Short mmCIF file of C-alpha atoms (C1' of nucleotides) and ligand atoms in Angstrom, two decimals:
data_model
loop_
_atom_site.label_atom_id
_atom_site.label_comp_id
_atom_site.label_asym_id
_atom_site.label_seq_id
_atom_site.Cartn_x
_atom_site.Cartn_y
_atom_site.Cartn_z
CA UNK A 1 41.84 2.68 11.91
CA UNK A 2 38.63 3.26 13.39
CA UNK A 3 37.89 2.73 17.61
CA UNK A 4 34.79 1.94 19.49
CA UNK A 5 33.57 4.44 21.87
CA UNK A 6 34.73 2.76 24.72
CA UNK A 7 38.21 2.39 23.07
CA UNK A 8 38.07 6.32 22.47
CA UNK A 9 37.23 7.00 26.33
CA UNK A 10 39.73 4.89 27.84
CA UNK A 11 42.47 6.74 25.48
CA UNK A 12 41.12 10.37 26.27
CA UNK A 13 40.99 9.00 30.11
CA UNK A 14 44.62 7.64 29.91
CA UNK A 15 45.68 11.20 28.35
CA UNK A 16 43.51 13.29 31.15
CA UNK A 17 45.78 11.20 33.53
CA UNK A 18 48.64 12.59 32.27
CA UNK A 19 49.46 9.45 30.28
CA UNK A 20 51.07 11.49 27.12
CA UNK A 21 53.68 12.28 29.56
CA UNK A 22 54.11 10.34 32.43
CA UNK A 23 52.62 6.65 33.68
CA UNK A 24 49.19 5.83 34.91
CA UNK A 25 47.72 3.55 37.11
CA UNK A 26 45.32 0.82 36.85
CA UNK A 27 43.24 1.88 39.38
CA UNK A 28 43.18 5.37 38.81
CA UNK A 29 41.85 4.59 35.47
CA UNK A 30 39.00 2.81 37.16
CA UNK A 31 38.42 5.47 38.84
CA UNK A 32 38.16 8.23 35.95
CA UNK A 33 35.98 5.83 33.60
CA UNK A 34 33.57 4.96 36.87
CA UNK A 35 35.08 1.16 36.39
CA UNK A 36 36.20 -1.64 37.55
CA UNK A 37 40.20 -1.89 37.61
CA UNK A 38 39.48 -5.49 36.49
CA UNK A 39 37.94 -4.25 33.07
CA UNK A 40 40.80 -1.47 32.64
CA UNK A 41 43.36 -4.29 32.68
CA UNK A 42 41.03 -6.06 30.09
CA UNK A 43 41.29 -2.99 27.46
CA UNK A 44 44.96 -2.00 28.44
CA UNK A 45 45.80 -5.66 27.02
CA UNK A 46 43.34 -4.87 23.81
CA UNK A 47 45.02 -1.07 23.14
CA UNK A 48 48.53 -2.63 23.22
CA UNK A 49 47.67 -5.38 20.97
CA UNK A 50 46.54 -2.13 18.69
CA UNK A 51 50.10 -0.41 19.09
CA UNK A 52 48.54 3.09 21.28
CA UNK A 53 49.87 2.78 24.45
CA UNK A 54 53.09 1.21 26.09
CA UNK A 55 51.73 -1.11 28.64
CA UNK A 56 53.69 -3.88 31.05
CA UNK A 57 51.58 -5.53 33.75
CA UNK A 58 52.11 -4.42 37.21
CA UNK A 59 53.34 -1.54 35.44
CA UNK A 60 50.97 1.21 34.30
CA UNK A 61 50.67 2.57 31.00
CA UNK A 62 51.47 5.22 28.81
CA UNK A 63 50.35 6.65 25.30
CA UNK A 64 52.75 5.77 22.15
CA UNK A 65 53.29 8.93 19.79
CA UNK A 66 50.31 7.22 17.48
CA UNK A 67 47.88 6.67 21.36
CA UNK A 68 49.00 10.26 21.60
CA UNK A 69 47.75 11.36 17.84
CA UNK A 70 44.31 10.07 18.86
CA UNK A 71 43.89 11.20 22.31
CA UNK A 72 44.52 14.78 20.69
CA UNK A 73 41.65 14.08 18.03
CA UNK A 74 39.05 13.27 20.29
CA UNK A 75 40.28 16.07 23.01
CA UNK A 76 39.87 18.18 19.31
CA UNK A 77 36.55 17.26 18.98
CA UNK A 78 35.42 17.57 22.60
CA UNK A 79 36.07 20.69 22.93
CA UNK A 80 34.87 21.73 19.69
CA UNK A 81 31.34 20.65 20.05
CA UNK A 82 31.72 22.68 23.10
CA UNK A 83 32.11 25.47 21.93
CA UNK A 84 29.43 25.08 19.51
CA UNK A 85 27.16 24.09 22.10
CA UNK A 86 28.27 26.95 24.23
CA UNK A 87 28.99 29.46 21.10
CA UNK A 88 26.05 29.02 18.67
CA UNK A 89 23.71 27.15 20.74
CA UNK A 90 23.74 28.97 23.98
CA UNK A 91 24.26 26.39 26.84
CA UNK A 92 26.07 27.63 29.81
CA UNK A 93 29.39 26.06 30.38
CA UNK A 94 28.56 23.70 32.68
CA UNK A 95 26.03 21.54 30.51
CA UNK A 96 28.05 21.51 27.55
CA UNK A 97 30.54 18.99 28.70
CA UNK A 98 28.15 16.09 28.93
CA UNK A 99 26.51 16.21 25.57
CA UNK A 100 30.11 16.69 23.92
CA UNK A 101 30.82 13.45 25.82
CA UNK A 102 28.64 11.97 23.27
CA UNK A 103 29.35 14.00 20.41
CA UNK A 104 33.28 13.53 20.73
CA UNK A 105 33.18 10.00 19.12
CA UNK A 106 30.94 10.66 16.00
CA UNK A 107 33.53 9.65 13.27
CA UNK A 108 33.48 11.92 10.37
CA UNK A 109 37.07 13.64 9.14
CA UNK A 110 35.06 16.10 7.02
CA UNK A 111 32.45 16.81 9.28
CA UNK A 112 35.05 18.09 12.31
CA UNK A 113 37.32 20.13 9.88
CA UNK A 114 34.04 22.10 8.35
CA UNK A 115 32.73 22.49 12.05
CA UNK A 116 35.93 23.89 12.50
CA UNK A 117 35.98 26.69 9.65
CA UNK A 118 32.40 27.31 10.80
CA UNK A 119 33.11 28.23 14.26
CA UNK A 120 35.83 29.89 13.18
CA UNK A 121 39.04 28.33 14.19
CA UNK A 122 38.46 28.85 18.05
CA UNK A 123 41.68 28.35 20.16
CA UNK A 124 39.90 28.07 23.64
CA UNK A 125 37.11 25.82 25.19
CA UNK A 126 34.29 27.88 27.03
CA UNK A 127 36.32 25.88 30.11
CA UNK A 128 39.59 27.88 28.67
CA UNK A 129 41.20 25.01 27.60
CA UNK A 130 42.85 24.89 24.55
CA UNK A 131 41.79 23.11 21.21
CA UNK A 132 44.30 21.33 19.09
CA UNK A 133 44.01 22.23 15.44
CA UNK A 134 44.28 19.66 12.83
CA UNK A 135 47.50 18.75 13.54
CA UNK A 136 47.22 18.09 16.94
CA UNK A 137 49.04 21.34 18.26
CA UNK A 138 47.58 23.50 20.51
CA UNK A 139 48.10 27.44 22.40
CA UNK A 140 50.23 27.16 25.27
CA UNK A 141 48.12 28.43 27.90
CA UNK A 142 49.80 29.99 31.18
CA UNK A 143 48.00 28.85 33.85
CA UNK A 144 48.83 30.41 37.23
CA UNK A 145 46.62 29.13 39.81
CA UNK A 146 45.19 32.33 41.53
CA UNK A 147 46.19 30.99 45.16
CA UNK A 148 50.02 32.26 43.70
CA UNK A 149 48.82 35.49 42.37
CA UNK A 150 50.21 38.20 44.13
CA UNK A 151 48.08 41.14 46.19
CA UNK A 152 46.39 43.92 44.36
CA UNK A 153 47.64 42.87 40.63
CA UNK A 154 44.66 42.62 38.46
CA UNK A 155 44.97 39.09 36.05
CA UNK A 156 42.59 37.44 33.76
CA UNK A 157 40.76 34.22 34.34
CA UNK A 158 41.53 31.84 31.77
CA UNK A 159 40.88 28.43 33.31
CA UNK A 160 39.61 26.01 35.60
CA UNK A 161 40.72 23.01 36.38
CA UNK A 162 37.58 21.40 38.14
CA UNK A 163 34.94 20.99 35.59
CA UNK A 164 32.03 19.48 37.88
CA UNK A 165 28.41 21.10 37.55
CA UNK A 166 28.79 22.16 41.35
CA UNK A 167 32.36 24.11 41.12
CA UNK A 168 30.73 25.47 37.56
CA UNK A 169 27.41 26.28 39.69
CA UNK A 170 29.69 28.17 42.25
CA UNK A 171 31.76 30.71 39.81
CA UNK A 172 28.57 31.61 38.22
CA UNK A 173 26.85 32.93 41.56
CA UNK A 174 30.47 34.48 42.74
CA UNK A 175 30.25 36.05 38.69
CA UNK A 176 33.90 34.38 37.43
CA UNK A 177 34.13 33.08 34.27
CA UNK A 178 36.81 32.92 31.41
CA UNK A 179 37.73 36.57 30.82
CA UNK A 180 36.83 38.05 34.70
CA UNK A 181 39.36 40.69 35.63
CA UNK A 182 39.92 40.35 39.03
CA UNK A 183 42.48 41.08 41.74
CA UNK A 184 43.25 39.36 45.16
CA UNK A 185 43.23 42.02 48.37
CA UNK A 186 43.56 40.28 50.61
CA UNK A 187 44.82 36.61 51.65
CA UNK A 188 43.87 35.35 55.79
CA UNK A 189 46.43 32.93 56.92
CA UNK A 190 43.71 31.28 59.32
CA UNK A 191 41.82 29.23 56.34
CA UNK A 192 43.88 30.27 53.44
CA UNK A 193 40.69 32.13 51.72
CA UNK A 194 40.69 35.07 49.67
CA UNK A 195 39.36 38.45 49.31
CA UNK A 196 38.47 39.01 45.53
CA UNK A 197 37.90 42.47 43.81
CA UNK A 198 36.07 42.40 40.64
CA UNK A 199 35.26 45.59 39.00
CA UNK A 200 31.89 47.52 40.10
CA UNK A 201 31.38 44.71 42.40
CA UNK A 202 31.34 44.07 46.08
CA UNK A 203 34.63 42.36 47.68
CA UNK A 204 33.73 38.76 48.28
CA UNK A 205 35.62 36.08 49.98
CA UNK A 206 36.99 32.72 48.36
CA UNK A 207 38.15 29.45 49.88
CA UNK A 208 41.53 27.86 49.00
CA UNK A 209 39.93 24.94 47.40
CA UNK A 210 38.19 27.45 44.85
CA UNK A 211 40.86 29.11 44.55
CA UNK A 212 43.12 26.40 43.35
CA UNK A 213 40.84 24.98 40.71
CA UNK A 214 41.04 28.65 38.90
CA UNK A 215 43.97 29.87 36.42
CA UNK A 216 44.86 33.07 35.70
CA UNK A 217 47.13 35.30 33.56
CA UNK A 218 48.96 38.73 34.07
CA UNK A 219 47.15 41.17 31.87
CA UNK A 220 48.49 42.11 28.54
CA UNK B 1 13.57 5.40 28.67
CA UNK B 2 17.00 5.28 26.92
CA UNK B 3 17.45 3.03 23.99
CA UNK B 4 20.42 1.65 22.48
CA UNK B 5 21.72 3.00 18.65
CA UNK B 6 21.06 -0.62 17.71
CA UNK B 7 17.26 -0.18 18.90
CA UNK B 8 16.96 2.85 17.23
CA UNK B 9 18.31 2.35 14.21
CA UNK B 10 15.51 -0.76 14.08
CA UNK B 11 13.05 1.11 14.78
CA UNK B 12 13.38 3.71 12.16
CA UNK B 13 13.94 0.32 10.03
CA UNK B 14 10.58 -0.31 10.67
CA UNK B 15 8.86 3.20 10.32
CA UNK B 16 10.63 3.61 7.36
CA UNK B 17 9.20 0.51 5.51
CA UNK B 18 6.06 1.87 6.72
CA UNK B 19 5.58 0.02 9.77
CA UNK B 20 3.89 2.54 11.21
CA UNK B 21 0.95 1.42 9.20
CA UNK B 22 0.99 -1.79 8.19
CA UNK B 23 2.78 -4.91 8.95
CA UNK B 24 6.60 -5.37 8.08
CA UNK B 25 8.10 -8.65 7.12
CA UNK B 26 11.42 -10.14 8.49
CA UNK B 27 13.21 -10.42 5.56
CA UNK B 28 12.42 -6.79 4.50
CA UNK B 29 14.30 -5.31 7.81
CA UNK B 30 17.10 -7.78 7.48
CA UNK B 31 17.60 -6.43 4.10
CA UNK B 32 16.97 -2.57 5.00
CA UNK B 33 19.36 -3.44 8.47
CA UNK B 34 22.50 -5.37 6.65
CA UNK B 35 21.69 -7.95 8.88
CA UNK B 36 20.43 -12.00 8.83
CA UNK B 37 16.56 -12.75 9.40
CA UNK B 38 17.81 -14.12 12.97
CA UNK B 39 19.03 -11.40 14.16
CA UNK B 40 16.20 -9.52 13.03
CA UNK B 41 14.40 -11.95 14.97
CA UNK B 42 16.21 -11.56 18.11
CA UNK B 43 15.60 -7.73 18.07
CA UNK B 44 12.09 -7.91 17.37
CA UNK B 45 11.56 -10.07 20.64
CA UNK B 46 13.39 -7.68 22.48
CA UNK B 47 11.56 -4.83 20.93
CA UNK B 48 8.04 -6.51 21.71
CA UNK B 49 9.29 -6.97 25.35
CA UNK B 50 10.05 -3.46 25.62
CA UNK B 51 6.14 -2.83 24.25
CA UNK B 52 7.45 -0.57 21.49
CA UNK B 53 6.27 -3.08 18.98
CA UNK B 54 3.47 -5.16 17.92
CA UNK B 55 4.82 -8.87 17.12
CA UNK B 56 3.54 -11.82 16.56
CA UNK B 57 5.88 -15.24 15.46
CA UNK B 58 5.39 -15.55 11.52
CA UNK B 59 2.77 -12.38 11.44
CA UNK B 60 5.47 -9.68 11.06
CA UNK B 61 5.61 -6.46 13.23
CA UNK B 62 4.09 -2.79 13.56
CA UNK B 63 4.89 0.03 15.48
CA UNK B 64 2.31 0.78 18.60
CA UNK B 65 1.95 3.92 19.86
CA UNK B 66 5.42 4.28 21.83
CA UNK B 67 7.27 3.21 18.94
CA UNK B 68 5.46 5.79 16.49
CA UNK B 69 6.53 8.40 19.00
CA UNK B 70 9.94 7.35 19.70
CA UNK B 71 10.22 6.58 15.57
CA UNK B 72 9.31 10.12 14.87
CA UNK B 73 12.01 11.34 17.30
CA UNK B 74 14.91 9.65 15.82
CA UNK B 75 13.60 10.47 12.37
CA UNK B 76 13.12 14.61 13.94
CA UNK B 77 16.98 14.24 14.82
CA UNK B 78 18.12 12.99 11.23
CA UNK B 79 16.54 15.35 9.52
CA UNK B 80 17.04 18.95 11.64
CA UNK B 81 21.24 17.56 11.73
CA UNK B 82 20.80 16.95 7.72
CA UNK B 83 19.62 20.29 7.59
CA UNK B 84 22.34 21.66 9.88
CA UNK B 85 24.98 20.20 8.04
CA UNK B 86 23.47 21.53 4.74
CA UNK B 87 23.07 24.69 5.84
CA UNK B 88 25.22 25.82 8.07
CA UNK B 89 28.41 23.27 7.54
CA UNK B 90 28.07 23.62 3.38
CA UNK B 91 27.36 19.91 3.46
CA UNK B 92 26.48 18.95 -0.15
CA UNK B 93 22.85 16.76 0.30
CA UNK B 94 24.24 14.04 -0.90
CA UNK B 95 26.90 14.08 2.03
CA UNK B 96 24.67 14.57 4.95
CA UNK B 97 22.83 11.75 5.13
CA UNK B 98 25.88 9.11 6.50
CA UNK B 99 26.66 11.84 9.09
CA UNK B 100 23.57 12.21 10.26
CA UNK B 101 23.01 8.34 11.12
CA UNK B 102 25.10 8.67 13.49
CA UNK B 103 24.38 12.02 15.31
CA UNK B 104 20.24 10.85 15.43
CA UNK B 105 21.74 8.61 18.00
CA UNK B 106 22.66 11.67 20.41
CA UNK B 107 20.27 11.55 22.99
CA UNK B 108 20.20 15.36 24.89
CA UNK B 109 16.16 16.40 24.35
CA UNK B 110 17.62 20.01 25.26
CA UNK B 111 20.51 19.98 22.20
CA UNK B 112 17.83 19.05 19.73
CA UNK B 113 15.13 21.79 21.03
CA UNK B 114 18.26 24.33 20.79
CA UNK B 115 19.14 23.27 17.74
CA UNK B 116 16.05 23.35 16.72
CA UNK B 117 15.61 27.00 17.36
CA UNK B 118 19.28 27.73 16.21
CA UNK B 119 18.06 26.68 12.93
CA UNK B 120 14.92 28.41 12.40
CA UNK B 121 12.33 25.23 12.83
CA UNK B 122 12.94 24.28 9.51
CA UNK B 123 10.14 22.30 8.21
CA UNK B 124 11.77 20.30 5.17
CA UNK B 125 15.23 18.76 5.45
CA UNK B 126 17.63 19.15 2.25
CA UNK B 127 16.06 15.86 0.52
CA UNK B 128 12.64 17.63 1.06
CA UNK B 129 11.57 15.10 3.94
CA UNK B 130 9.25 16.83 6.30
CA UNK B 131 10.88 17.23 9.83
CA UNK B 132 8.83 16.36 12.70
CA UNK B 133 8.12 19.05 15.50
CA UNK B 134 9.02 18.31 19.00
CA UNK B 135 5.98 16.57 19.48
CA UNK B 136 6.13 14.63 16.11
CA UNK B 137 3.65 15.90 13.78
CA UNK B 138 4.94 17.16 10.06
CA UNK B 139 4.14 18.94 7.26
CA UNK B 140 1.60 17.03 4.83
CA UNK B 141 3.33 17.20 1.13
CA UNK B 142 2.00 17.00 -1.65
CA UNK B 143 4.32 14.68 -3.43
CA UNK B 144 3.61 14.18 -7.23
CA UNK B 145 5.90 11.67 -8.90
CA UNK B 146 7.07 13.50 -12.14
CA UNK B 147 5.86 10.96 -14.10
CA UNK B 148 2.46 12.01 -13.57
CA UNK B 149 2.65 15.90 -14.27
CA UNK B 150 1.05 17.08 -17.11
CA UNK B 151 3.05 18.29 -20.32
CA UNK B 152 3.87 22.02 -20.26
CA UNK B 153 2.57 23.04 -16.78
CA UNK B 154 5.71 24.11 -14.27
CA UNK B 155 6.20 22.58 -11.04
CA UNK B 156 8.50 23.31 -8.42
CA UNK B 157 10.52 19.30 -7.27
CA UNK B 158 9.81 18.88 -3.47
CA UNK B 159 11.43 15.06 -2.87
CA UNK B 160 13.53 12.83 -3.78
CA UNK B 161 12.59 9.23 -3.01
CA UNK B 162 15.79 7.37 -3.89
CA UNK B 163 18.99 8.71 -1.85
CA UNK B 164 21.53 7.12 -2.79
CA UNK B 165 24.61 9.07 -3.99
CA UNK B 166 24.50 7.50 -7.11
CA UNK B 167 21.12 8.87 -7.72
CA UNK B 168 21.66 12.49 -6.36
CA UNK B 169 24.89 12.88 -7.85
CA UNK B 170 22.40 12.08 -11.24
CA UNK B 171 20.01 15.25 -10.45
CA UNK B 172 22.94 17.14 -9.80
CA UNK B 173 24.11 16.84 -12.63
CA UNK B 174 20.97 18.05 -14.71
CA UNK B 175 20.74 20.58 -12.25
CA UNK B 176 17.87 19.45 -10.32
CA UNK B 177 17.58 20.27 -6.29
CA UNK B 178 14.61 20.93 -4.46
CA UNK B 179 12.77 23.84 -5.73
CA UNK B 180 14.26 23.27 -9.12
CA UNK B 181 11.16 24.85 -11.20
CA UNK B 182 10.61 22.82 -14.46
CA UNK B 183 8.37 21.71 -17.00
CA UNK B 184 7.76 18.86 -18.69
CA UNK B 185 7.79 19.22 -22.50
CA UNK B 186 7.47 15.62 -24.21
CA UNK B 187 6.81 12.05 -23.63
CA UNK B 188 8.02 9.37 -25.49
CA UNK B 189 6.06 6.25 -25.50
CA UNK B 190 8.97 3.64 -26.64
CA UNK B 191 11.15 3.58 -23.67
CA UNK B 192 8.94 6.19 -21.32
CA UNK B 193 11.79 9.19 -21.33
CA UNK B 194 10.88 12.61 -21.01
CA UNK B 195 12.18 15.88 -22.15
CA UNK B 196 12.57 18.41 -19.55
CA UNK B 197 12.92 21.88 -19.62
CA UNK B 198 14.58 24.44 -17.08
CA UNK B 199 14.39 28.23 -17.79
CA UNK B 200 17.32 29.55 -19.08
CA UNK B 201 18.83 26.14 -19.97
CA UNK B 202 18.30 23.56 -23.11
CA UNK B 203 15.93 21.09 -22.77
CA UNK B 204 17.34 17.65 -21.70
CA UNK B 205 16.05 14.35 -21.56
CA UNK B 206 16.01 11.94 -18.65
CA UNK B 207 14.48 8.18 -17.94
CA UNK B 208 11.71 7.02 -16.50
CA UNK B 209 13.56 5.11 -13.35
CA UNK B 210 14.58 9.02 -12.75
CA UNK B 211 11.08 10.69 -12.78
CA UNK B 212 9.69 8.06 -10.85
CA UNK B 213 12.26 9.02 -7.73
CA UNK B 214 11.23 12.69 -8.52
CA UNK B 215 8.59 14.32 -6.50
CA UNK B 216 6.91 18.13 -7.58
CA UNK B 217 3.98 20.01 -6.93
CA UNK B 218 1.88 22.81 -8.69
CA UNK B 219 3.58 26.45 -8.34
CA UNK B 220 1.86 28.24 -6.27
"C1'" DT C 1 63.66 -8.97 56.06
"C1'" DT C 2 59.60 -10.66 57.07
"C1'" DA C 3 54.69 -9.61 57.53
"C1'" DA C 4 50.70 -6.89 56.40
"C1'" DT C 5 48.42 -4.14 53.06
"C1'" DA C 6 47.40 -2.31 48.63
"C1'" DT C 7 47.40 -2.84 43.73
"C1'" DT C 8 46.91 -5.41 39.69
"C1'" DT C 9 45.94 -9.41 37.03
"C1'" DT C 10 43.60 -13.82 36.03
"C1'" DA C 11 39.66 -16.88 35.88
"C1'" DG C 12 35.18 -17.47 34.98
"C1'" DA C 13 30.43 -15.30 34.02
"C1'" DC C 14 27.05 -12.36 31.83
"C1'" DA C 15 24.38 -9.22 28.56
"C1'" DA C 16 24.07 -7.17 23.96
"C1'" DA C 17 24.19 -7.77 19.24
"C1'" DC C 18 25.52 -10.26 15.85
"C1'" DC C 19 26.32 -14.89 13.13
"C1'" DT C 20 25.42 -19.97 10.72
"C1'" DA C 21 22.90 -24.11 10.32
"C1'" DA C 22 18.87 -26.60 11.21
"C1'" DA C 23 13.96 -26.90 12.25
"C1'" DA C 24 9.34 -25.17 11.87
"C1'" DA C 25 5.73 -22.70 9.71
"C1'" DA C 26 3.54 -20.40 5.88
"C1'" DA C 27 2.74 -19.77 1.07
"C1'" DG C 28 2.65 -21.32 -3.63
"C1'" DT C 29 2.08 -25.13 -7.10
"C1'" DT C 30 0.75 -29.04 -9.27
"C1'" DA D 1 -4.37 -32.63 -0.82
"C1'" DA D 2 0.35 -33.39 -1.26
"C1'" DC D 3 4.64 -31.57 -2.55
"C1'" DT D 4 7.96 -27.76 -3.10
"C1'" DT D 5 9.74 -23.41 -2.08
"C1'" DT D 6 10.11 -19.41 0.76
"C1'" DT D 7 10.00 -17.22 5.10
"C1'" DT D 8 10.76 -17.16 9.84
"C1'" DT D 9 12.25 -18.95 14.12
"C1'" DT D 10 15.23 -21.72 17.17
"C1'" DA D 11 19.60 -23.59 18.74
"C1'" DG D 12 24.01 -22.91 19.60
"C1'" DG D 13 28.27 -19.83 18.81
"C1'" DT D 14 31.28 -15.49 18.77
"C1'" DT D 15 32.91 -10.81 20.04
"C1'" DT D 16 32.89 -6.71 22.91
"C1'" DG D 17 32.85 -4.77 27.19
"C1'" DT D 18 31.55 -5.34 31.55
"C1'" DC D 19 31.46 -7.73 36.36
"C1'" DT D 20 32.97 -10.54 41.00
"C1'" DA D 21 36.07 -13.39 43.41
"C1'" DA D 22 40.46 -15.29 43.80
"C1'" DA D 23 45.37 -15.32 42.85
"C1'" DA D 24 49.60 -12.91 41.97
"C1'" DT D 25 52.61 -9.13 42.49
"C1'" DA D 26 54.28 -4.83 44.45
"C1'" DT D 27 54.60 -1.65 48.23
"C1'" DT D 28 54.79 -0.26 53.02
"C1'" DA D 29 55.60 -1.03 57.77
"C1'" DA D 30 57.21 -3.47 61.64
MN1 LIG E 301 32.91 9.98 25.58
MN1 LIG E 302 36.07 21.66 28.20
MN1 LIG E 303 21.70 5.31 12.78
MN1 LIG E 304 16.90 13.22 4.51
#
DNA sequence: TTAATATTTTAGACAAACCTAAAAAAAGTT
DNA sequence: AACTTTTTTTAGGTTTGTCTAAAATATTAA
């Protein structure tokens, strides 16, 4: 079957909620697709009549396995434009999520799959989020928020979880990005910020918000 | 301004069926659109409101100024993703053109510049349409129709008029692409077919409904 | 356990883009 | 010039996706 784009958004929405797993709210939704909970109710109604998502009023929703099959397909294709966009066309990470927000719902099987085998087969956004292959299965990613990584232990950024131009604005002055070695030296109980080491670079200090919002890994 | 994929794809209706020139009838962009005469209607008023067209009840419509520009865009967009997907996606040409109708409507002036330059500025997409530069002026071609080249002189096919898949998956057949070089060895008068002949293969014959959707020019 | 508050749904409207059927205008024909 | 046919517009609907305001339900707090 094919959706509308507005169809597609309120599915990817419902799944950025959570939704594969657990239930979301009316009003939440409204809030992530810059509506009115009035209108969410409307198209909750129109995807259960479609079989994608278990709704009950008063309820919340959730994706069914097949909601769940196309919230992976258009997460696929997000995040595959952005890495072309980022990868072959050379826009910095933080414009590349808008214009994918258009590209995501151009409907063509063959035209995904060849982008695909084009770029490569990439496993990772250039936001370090992983892309689901054809089948819908992606890399687990282990995501420890740097706030819990422990003194002096140098990790790997590999995500973030705030995607907004002005958090995306702020790692590229503070020079983070996916792949930045870096170690914590120090952590001031006052505030909660951070002193961060990165290699051949001055010490600079973090705040906890910041800090939460990025992912690292032990390195390997 | 920002139009809407409906507005657009009228628009390019109407440059196509060269309404950037003369004067278009109703009934020709209903038929072009899939669409009734009334709807057609409808648009056109809305069109004329937005002063992208020139309309007059019964009198038919032209692009103005605006709409030449913003026709030349959308038709700039077609063509440089046509060529993408030909060239860097392995896209046969016949293939590209549904895909493209819908990415034309993605409307980021900074993707198509860097697209643009990730591509080379190509000049001709993979039906040998001109593409417009970013501020809408083309390549004259010289467009023969085949029909009308002289017998025995070689000529290097530069268009396609017809591009329907029926019709392209004809030329591919015979082995004909842009800058197929060929020659033209006989006419016959009875039913206007032609033999032609392409180095290094036999001589074949083809009908005049084909060589009239053919374009060459003189080698160079 | 009742009252107050927050969340969600329903009712009724609206704009965009399409449709059919009927009316109006233009073009073609005797 | 009058009649016929074709083209185009108007009138009145439908569907999709949105909205506001009011009603219904659920949650929290006294
Ligand atoms: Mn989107
Ligand atoms: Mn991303
Ligand atoms: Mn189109
Ligand atoms: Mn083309």
């Amino acid at each position: 079957m094919n959706f509308s784009i507005s169809e597609e958004d309120y599915i990817k929405a419902i799944y950025h909620l959570k939704g594969d797993k657990l239930s979301v709210a009316t009003n939440d939704l409204a809030a992530e697709l810059h509506t009115r909970p009035a209108s969410v109710t409307d198209m909750l109604k129109k995807l259960a009549a479609k079989k994608l998502i278990h709704y009950q009023p008063y309820k919340g929703v959730m994706l069914n396995t097949e909601g769940r099959k196309i919230a992976l397909g258009i997460v696929r294709r997000h995040r595959l434009w952005e890495y072309f966009l980022a990868e072959k066309l050379n826009f910095s990470w933080n414009e590349v999520h808008e214009v994918a927000e258009q590209l995501e719902h151009i409907s063509s099987k063959k035209l995904i799959e060849k982008l695909d085998e084009y770029l490569g087969y990439p496993k990772f956004d250039p936001h370090g989020d992983p892309i689901p292959d054809h089948l819908g299965r992606m890399q687990a990613t282990d995501h420890l928020p740097l706030t819990e990584l422990p003194l002096d232990t140098p990790a790997v950024v590999n995500g973030v979880s705030d995607q907004s131009p002005e958090m995306l604005e702020l790692l590229r002055r503070r020079n983070i990005a996916i792949g930045t070695v870096l170690e914590v030296k120090k952590k001031f109980g006052f505030d909660h910020s951070m002193e961060i080491k990165i290699k051949d670079t001055p010490v600079f200090i973090i705040t906890e918000q910041l800090a939460q919002n990025i992912f690292v890994q032990y390195e390997s």
